[in-house]
Each structure stands twice: as structure tokens, then as C-alpha cells.
Coordinates of C-alpha atoms in Angstrom, one line a residue:
M1 CA 178.2 66.7 146.0
E2 CA 175.5 66.1 148.5
S3 CA 174.3 69.7 148.1
Q4 CA 173.9 69.2 144.4
V5 CA 171.9 66.0 144.9
A6 CA 169.7 67.8 147.4
L7 CA 169.2 70.7 145.0
A8 CA 168.2 68.3 142.2
V9 CA 165.8 66.5 144.5
A10 CA 164.2 69.8 145.6
L11 CA 163.9 70.9 142.0
V12 CA 162.1 67.7 141.1
V13 CA 159.8 68.1 144.0
V14 CA 158.9 71.6 143.0
L15 CA 158.3 70.5 139.4
L16 CA 156.0 67.6 140.7
A17 CA 154.2 70.1 142.9
A18 CA 153.7 72.5 140.1
L19 CA 152.5 69.8 137.8
T20 CA 150.1 68.4 140.5
V21 CA 148.6 71.9 141.0
A22 CA 148.3 72.4 137.3
R23 CA 146.5 69.1 137.0
A24 CA 144.3 69.7 139.9
V25 CA 143.0 73.1 138.8
R26 CA 140.5 73.3 136.0
I27 CA 139.0 76.6 134.7
V28 CA 135.8 76.2 132.6
P29 CA 134.8 79.2 130.4
Q30 CA 131.3 80.7 130.6
G31 CA 128.7 78.9 128.5
K32 CA 130.5 75.5 128.6
A33 CA 130.7 72.4 130.7
S34 CA 133.2 69.6 131.1
N35 CA 132.6 66.0 132.0
I36 CA 135.1 64.5 134.5
E37 CA 135.9 60.8 134.5
R38 CA 137.5 59.2 137.5
L39 CA 139.4 56.0 136.7
G40 CA 137.4 55.8 133.4
R41 CA 134.0 56.3 135.0
F42 CA 131.9 59.4 134.9
H43 CA 132.3 61.3 138.1
R44 CA 130.8 64.8 137.8
T45 CA 130.3 67.8 135.5
L46 CA 132.4 70.9 135.9
R47 CA 130.5 74.2 135.7
P48 CA 131.9 77.5 134.5
G49 CA 134.5 78.9 136.8
L50 CA 137.4 77.5 138.9
N51 CA 137.2 73.8 139.7
L52 CA 139.5 71.4 141.6
V53 CA 140.0 67.8 140.6
V54 CA 142.2 64.9 141.8
P55 CA 145.3 65.0 139.7
F56 CA 146.3 61.9 137.9
V57 CA 143.0 60.3 138.9
D58 CA 140.4 62.6 137.3
R59 CA 140.5 63.6 133.7
V60 CA 138.5 65.8 131.4
R61 CA 136.7 63.6 128.9
Q62 CA 134.8 66.3 126.9
T63 CA 133.9 69.9 127.0
L64 CA 130.5 70.8 125.6
D65 CA 129.0 74.1 124.5
L66 CA 125.9 75.0 126.5
R67 CA 124.8 77.8 124.2
E68 CA 122.0 77.5 121.7
Q69 CA 123.4 76.2 118.4
V70 CA 122.1 76.6 114.8
V71 CA 122.7 73.8 112.4
S72 CA 121.7 74.0 108.7
F73 CA 121.3 70.6 107.0
R74 CA 121.8 70.0 103.3
P75 CA 118.6 69.8 101.2
Q76 CA 116.9 66.4 101.4
P77 CA 114.6 64.8 98.7
V78 CA 111.2 64.2 100.0
I79 CA 108.2 62.6 98.2
T80 CA 104.8 64.2 98.8
E81 CA 101.5 62.4 98.9
D82 CA 100.9 63.1 95.2
N83 CA 104.2 61.4 94.3
L84 CA 106.3 64.5 93.6
V85 CA 109.9 64.9 94.7
V86 CA 110.7 68.2 96.4
E87 CA 114.0 69.3 97.9
I88 CA 113.6 70.7 101.5
D89 CA 116.3 72.6 103.3
T90 CA 115.9 72.7 107.1
V91 CA 117.5 74.7 110.0
V92 CA 117.4 73.3 113.5
Y93 CA 118.0 75.4 116.7
F94 CA 118.9 73.3 119.7
Q95 CA 120.8 73.5 123.1
V96 CA 122.6 71.1 125.3
T97 CA 120.9 71.0 128.6
E98 CA 122.5 67.8 130.1
P99 CA 126.2 67.5 129.3
R100 CA 126.4 64.0 130.8
A101 CA 123.5 62.6 128.6
A102 CA 124.9 64.4 125.5
A103 CA 128.3 62.7 126.1
Y104 CA 127.2 59.2 127.1
E105 CA 123.7 58.6 125.8
I106 CA 124.5 59.3 122.1
A107 CA 127.8 58.9 120.2
D108 CA 127.3 62.0 117.9
Y109 CA 124.2 64.1 118.7
L110 CA 124.6 66.3 115.6
Q111 CA 124.4 63.4 113.2
A112 CA 121.5 62.0 115.3
V113 CA 119.6 65.3 115.1
E114 CA 120.2 65.4 111.3
Q115 CA 119.0 61.9 110.6
L116 CA 116.0 62.3 112.9
T117 CA 115.1 65.6 111.2
V118 CA 115.2 63.9 107.7
T119 CA 113.1 60.9 108.7
T120 CA 110.5 63.0 110.6
L121 CA 110.4 65.5 107.6
R122 CA 109.6 62.6 105.2
N123 CA 106.9 61.3 107.5
V124 CA 105.3 64.7 107.8
V125 CA 105.5 65.8 104.2
G126 CA 104.6 62.3 102.9
S127 CA 101.1 62.9 104.2
M128 CA 100.6 66.2 102.3
D129 CA 100.2 67.0 98.7
L130 CA 102.4 69.6 97.0
E131 CA 100.1 72.5 97.5
A132 CA 99.7 71.8 101.2
T133 CA 103.4 71.4 101.6
L134 CA 104.1 74.8 100.0
T135 CA 101.5 76.6 102.1
S136 CA 101.8 74.8 105.4
R137 CA 105.3 75.7 106.6
D138 CA 104.2 76.6 110.1
T139 CA 102.4 73.3 110.5
I140 CA 105.5 71.4 109.3
N141 CA 107.8 73.4 111.6
S142 CA 105.6 72.8 114.7
R143 CA 105.3 69.0 114.0
L144 CA 109.0 68.6 113.4
R145 CA 109.8 70.5 116.6
G146 CA 107.4 68.4 118.6
V147 CA 108.9 65.1 117.4
L148 CA 112.5 66.2 117.7
D149 CA 112.1 67.7 121.2
D150 CA 110.5 64.5 122.4
A151 CA 113.2 62.3 120.9
T152 CA 116.2 64.3 121.8
G153 CA 115.2 64.9 125.4
K154 CA 116.9 61.7 126.6
W155 CA 120.1 62.8 124.8
G156 CA 120.3 65.9 126.9
L157 CA 119.2 68.2 124.1
R158 CA 116.4 70.7 123.8
V159 CA 115.1 71.6 120.3
S160 CA 113.8 75.1 120.4
R161 CA 112.9 75.8 116.8
V162 CA 112.8 74.0 113.4
E163 CA 112.5 76.1 110.3
I164 CA 112.0 75.2 106.7
K165 CA 114.4 77.3 104.8
A166 CA 113.5 76.3 101.3
I167 CA 111.1 74.0 99.4
D168 CA 112.2 73.4 95.8
P169 CA 109.7 71.5 93.6
P170 CA 110.8 70.1 90.2
Q171 CA 111.4 72.5 87.3
S172 CA 108.4 71.2 85.4
I173 CA 106.1 71.9 88.4
K174 CA 107.6 75.4 88.7
D175 CA 106.8 76.1 85.1
A176 CA 103.3 74.8 85.5
M177 CA 102.8 76.9 88.6
E178 CA 104.1 80.0 86.9
K179 CA 101.7 79.5 84.0
Q180 CA 98.8 79.0 86.4
M181 CA 99.7 82.2 88.3
R182 CA 100.0 84.1 85.0
A183 CA 96.6 82.8 83.9
E184 CA 95.1 83.7 87.3
R185 CA 96.5 87.3 87.1
D186 CA 95.2 87.6 83.5
K187 CA 91.7 86.5 84.6
R188 CA 91.7 89.0 87.5
A189 CA 92.8 91.7 85.1
A190 CA 90.0 90.8 82.6
I191 CA 87.5 90.8 85.4
L192 CA 88.6 94.2 86.7
T193 CA 88.6 95.6 83.2
A194 CA 85.0 94.3 82.5
E195 CA 83.9 95.6 85.9
G196 CA 85.3 99.0 85.1
R197 CA 83.6 99.1 81.7
R198 CA 80.3 98.1 83.2
Q199 CA 80.6 100.8 85.9
A200 CA 81.6 103.4 83.3
Q201 CA 78.6 102.5 81.1
I202 CA 76.3 102.7 84.2
L203 CA 77.6 106.0 85.2
T204 CA 77.4 107.3 81.6
A205 CA 73.8 106.1 81.3
E206 CA 72.9 107.7 84.6
G207 CA 74.5 110.9 83.5
D208 CA 72.6 110.9 80.2
Q209 CA 69.4 110.2 82.0
R210 CA 70.0 113.0 84.5
A211 CA 71.0 115.4 81.7
A212 CA 67.8 114.6 79.7
V213 CA 65.7 115.1 82.8
L214 CA 67.3 118.5 83.5
R215 CA 66.9 119.5 79.8
A216 CA 63.3 118.5 79.8
Q217 CA 62.7 120.4 83.1
G218 CA 64.5 123.4 81.6
D219 CA 62.4 123.3 78.4
R220 CA 59.2 123.0 80.4
E221 CA 60.1 125.9 82.6
A222 CA 61.1 128.0 79.6
E223 CA 57.8 127.2 77.9
V224 CA 55.9 128.2 81.1
L225 CA 57.8 131.4 81.3
R226 CA 57.2 132.3 77.7
A227 CA 53.5 131.5 78.0
Q228 CA 53.4 133.6 81.1
G229 CA 55.2 136.4 79.3
Q230 CA 52.9 136.3 76.3
A231 CA 49.8 136.2 78.6
R232 CA 51.1 139.2 80.5
A233 CA 51.9 141.0 77.2
I234 CA 48.4 140.4 75.9
D235 CA 46.9 141.4 79.2
E236 CA 48.9 144.7 79.2
V237 CA 47.9 145.4 75.6
F238 CA 44.3 144.7 76.4
Q239 CA 44.4 146.9 79.4
A240 CA 46.1 149.7 77.5
V241 CA 43.5 149.5 74.7
H242 CA 40.6 149.7 77.1
R243 CA 42.2 152.5 79.2
N244 CA 42.7 154.6 76.0
N245 CA 39.2 153.9 74.7
P246 CA 40.2 154.0 70.9
D247 CA 37.7 155.2 68.4
P248 CA 36.9 153.4 65.1
K249 CA 39.2 155.6 63.2
L250 CA 42.3 154.4 65.1
L251 CA 41.2 150.8 64.8
A252 CA 40.8 151.2 61.0
Y253 CA 44.3 152.7 60.7
Q254 CA 45.8 150.0 62.8
Y255 CA 44.0 147.4 60.7
L256 CA 45.5 148.9 57.5
Q257 CA 49.0 148.7 59.0
T258 CA 48.6 145.1 59.7
L259 CA 47.6 144.1 56.2
P260 CA 51.2 144.3 54.7
Q261 CA 52.4 141.7 57.1
L262 CA 50.2 139.2 55.5
A263 CA 52.3 139.3 52.3
Q264 CA 55.6 138.7 54.1
G265 CA 57.2 135.3 53.6
S266 CA 58.6 133.4 50.6
G267 CA 55.5 131.3 50.2
N268 CA 52.9 134.1 50.1
T269 CA 52.3 134.5 46.4
V270 CA 48.5 134.9 46.6
W271 CA 46.6 136.4 49.6
V272 CA 43.0 137.3 50.2
V273 CA 41.9 140.7 51.3
P274 CA 39.0 140.5 53.8
G275 CA 35.7 142.2 53.0
E276 CA 36.0 144.5 56.0
L277 CA 38.8 146.4 54.1
T278 CA 36.2 148.6 52.3
A279 CA 34.6 149.6 55.6
A280 CA 38.0 150.4 57.1
L281 CA 38.9 152.6 54.1
Q282 CA 35.6 154.4 54.4
G283 CA 36.3 155.1 58.1
L284 CA 39.8 156.3 57.4
S285 CA 38.6 158.6 54.5
Q286 CA 36.0 160.1 56.8
A287 CA 38.8 160.9 59.3
F288 CA 40.6 163.0 56.7
T289 CA 37.5 164.8 55.2
P290 CA 36.2 166.8 58.1
A291 CA 34.3 169.1 55.7
R292 CA 32.0 166.4 54.6
A293 CA 28.5 166.7 56.0
A294 CA 28.0 164.6 59.1
D295 CA 24.5 163.8 58.1
E296 CA 25.3 162.6 54.6
P297 CA 23.7 159.3 54.0
R298 CA 26.1 156.4 53.8
T299 CA 25.6 153.8 51.1
P300 CA 26.4 150.4 52.5
T301 CA 28.7 148.4 50.3
A302 CA 28.8 144.7 50.3
A303 CA 32.0 143.2 51.4
V304 CA 33.5 141.5 48.4
P305 CA 36.7 139.6 48.9
E306 CA 39.4 140.5 46.5
Q307 CA 42.5 138.5 45.6
H308 CA 45.8 140.2 45.2
T309 CA 49.2 138.9 44.3
A310 CA 52.2 139.6 46.4
N311 CA 53.2 142.4 44.0
G312 CA 49.9 144.3 44.5
H313 CA 48.1 143.5 41.1
S314 CA 44.7 141.8 41.2

């Protein structure tokens, strides 16, 4: 009987010892921290790893995540300087740096960060018009981060980034902006088209001018070459005539061969025979009558112009 009582007492002692050891040992995961209260008052903060506490005296009040956290808040209506309501969706990146302050200086730091973001956003956007709000996201982000980081420092938080995820103006403003952008694109297209036409006309005019100049230069050079060719031909003929020393008989024969060319052409119905024709005929007849006396007196004949028609009748 006494052995059984002793066994029971030993068993209770072992259980109490195991429970004491279990309550005295605290293992904190990496990236987290635990606040320890001793008899209801903050005592210390447990860091990641194995920690020992006083069992039944110290207790873990709260375990906080020390990693950087990302919180996306629901869209908030904000009034701009020109009295337009826009919906702004924000994202906040923050990290707990002081677990004690985050647990005891603020009841709910997430709600506090959200409300502070909303009020700061309304103050910042309220001093801008719609166009500045849509085009100044970096400015809004930097101003929000500065205000939030200063305000949340005493709560043991550090705000690293604040991003504007979306800015939604009213539907009527969206329609007006779309029409404005469409008109702007049409204007740029019209300007580019007009500029292209003007450039094309300028290039065409320059091409026509260049072509006219080249044609004029070509015609001038052709006329010069033709004149030079005719001059050389006349010079060659003149030199050939003088080298051969033609007698009056050859000249008279050549003169008679040239006369039919005067009647050529559709408008030559009447042509005049020069007075030298008789002298040319006399010289030619003398060439074919060698038996005629050389000293026979020649009776000069007056040069009388005769008119002949194109068919040979006077």
C-alpha cells in the first residue's frame, strides 16, 4: 500500500517536472518575436531561437511577425481640388521593428495604418486637381510614405513603400478624357498628313525644277553641237571646193541640179527662175559643144526673170 502511494507521488512529481520544463522552454521561429509579461507586466522580448522563462510566472502575451508585410486597402473616395471624386486604391509595405511598441503603443496597428493612409491621402490629393493627381503618382507616393513613416515610428513600425495601385475618376470624366485623347490623336494625324503633303509638293517642285534645268542644259548643248557640226560641215565643203579648184562648167552643172529643190514642198505652186539661169545654160552648152570655135563672139543676154509653175509651164 505504501509502495503504491509512493509510486503515485513519484508519478505526480515527474508530471509536474515535465510541465514545468515545458512551460519554461520557449522556441521562437525565425522572423518572429514574442513579448513576455511577468505577473501582467511587460518583462522582455524573446528573439528567434531557444529561450527560457520562469514557468507559471512569465507568459507569452503576443507573437509578432518581423518580416515586411504588404497590405492592400480597399478603394477610398477622395475629393480633388477641382471638386471631383476619385476612387484611389493604395498598397502599403511596412515592417515591425519594435515588438514592444507594436503590442503596447497601439491597439491594432493594421487599422491604424489604414486610417492614417486614408486621411493622409485625402490631404495630399485634396491639394491637387484631377490632371495633377493622374500624372503625379510618384509625388503622392513619396508624400504618403513620409507622413506614414513619421507617424508610425512611435508604434514600432517602419513604412518602406506606399504605392497607388489605381486611380478611378468618374465615368463622365473618363468619357471626356477619351474624347479629348481621340481629338488630340486626330489633330496630330492631320498635322502629319499636311506636313507630308507639303513635303511631297516641295520635293515634286524641286524635281520639276531640276528636270527643267537639265532639259534646258541638254537642249543648249545639243544646239551647240549641231551648230558646231554644221560649221565643220560647211568648212569641210569650203575647203574641198577650194582644194579641187572647180571650173565654171562644174559650178553651172551644180547650179542646175539645185534648181528642182526649189519646187519641192506642198506650198510651192509658183517659183521664180533667177536671171543667172541663162548664163548657166550657156556655160553648160559650151561644155558639150567642143567643136564650136573658141573665138566665136558671145552675145550677152540680159537676165530676164521667168515665172514657172510647179508643173513646169510658164
